[in-house]
Structure formats: structure tokens, C-alpha cells
Amino acid sequence: MADCDPVDGRKPKVIPQAVCGKCIQEDMISKPIYVQISVVYESQNPNVQGCCRCNMDVAVGCTCVNKQH
């Protein structure tokens, strides 16, 4: 299984991610903080048994940073 993007066969199917909003300080912008996790995918092909493990970047929080000028 070369492509690890689809949700089909993924364990877990639902992976919550942080959604960034506005910063309190107007001169700053909100940016996500990512952590890389391993996700297991089971083959969806009935002729192929097995699974693969792929890395996925998940937004786990947000931080405010200075705007780039």
C-alpha cells in the first residue's frame, strides 16, 4: 500500500486535530504546532492481506508568532 492518505483502513479512523483561531495580540498570527504520529493502515484490497504503518503530522495545539513583514 503505497499511498497512506485515505481514511479507509486507517486505525484510528478519526484523528482529532487542533484548529487555530485569532491571537489576542493583533500584531501576531496563530500557527499550528504539529506532532508526527504513526498510523496503521489495513489493506483494502481483498487479494492482499496485511497492513502498513505511515507517519502523519497532527496539529496538537496552536501558538502565536510575530507576523512576517
mmCIF file of C-alpha atoms in Angstrom, residues 2-64:
data_model
loop_
_atom_site.group_PDB
_atom_site.id
_atom_site.type_symbol
_atom_site.label_atom_id
_atom_site.label_comp_id
_atom_site.label_asym_id
_atom_site.label_seq_id
_atom_site.Cartn_x
_atom_site.Cartn_y
_atom_site.Cartn_z
ATOM 1 C CA ALA A 2 1.958 2.975 -1.241
ATOM 2 C CA ASP A 3 -0.470 5.813 -0.501
ATOM 3 C CA CYS A 4 -1.238 6.327 3.177
ATOM 4 C CA ASP A 5 -3.581 9.300 2.752
ATOM 5 C CA PRO A 6 -7.100 7.785 2.618
ATOM 6 C CA VAL A 7 -9.151 7.217 5.767
ATOM 7 C CA ASP A 8 -10.290 3.779 4.546
ATOM 8 C CA GLY A 9 -8.454 1.136 6.516
ATOM 9 C CA ARG A 10 -6.812 3.673 8.830
ATOM 10 C CA LYS A 11 -6.562 2.827 12.528
ATOM 11 C CA PRO A 12 -7.785 5.008 14.183
ATOM 12 C CA LYS A 13 -10.274 6.333 11.619
ATOM 13 C CA VAL A 14 -10.863 9.623 13.463
ATOM 14 C CA ILE A 15 -7.838 11.676 14.495
ATOM 15 C CA PRO A 16 -8.832 14.983 16.137
ATOM 16 C CA GLN A 17 -6.699 17.983 15.230
ATOM 17 C CA ALA A 18 -6.379 21.458 16.719
ATOM 18 C CA VAL A 19 -7.877 24.356 14.764
ATOM 19 C CA CYS A 20 -6.175 27.708 15.287
ATOM 20 C CA GLY A 21 -8.113 30.915 15.803
ATOM 21 C CA LYS A 22 -7.067 34.531 16.199
ATOM 22 C CA CYS A 23 -4.421 35.714 18.627
ATOM 23 C CA ILE A 24 -5.245 38.171 21.416
ATOM 24 C CA GLN A 25 -2.453 40.462 20.245
ATOM 25 C CA GLU A 26 -3.305 41.973 16.855
ATOM 26 C CA ASP A 27 0.326 42.103 15.683
ATOM 27 C CA MET A 28 0.640 38.301 15.914
ATOM 28 C CA ILE A 29 -0.755 35.374 13.931
ATOM 29 C CA SER A 30 -1.763 31.915 15.097
ATOM 30 C CA LYS A 31 0.214 28.917 13.829
ATOM 31 C CA PRO A 32 -0.403 25.209 14.479
ATOM 32 C CA ILE A 33 2.012 23.041 16.450
ATOM 33 C CA TYR A 34 2.487 19.643 14.789
ATOM 34 C CA VAL A 35 3.487 16.261 16.185
ATOM 35 C CA GLN A 36 4.259 13.283 13.977
ATOM 36 C CA ILE A 37 2.388 10.083 14.875
ATOM 37 C CA SER A 38 2.374 6.579 13.422
ATOM 38 C CA VAL A 39 -0.885 5.433 11.865
ATOM 39 C CA VAL A 40 -1.666 1.856 10.807
ATOM 40 C CA TYR A 41 -3.478 1.196 7.528
ATOM 41 C CA GLU A 42 -5.064 -2.172 6.762
ATOM 42 C CA SER A 43 -5.102 -3.239 3.115
ATOM 43 C CA GLN A 44 -8.466 -2.582 1.430
ATOM 44 C CA ASN A 45 -7.587 -4.998 -1.380
ATOM 45 C CA PRO A 46 -9.252 -8.394 -0.716
ATOM 46 C CA ASN A 47 -6.367 -10.118 -2.547
ATOM 47 C CA VAL A 48 -3.710 -8.537 -0.316
ATOM 48 C CA GLN A 49 -3.582 -9.164 3.420
ATOM 49 C CA GLY A 50 -1.617 -7.074 5.844
ATOM 50 C CA CYS A 51 -1.101 -3.516 6.897
ATOM 51 C CA CYS A 52 1.432 -0.726 6.785
ATOM 52 C CA ARG A 53 2.497 1.928 9.228
ATOM 53 C CA CYS A 54 2.777 5.508 7.991
ATOM 54 C CA ASN A 55 3.721 8.780 9.636
ATOM 55 C CA MET A 56 1.129 11.538 9.864
ATOM 56 C CA ASP A 57 1.517 15.144 11.032
ATOM 57 C CA VAL A 58 -1.222 16.085 13.512
ATOM 58 C CA ALA A 59 -1.929 19.608 14.774
ATOM 59 C CA VAL A 60 -1.951 19.274 18.580
ATOM 60 C CA GLY A 61 -2.123 22.940 19.550
ATOM 61 C CA CYS A 62 -1.529 26.497 18.440
ATOM 62 C CA THR A 63 0.877 29.289 19.246
ATOM 63 C CA CYS A 64 1.029 32.973 18.373
#
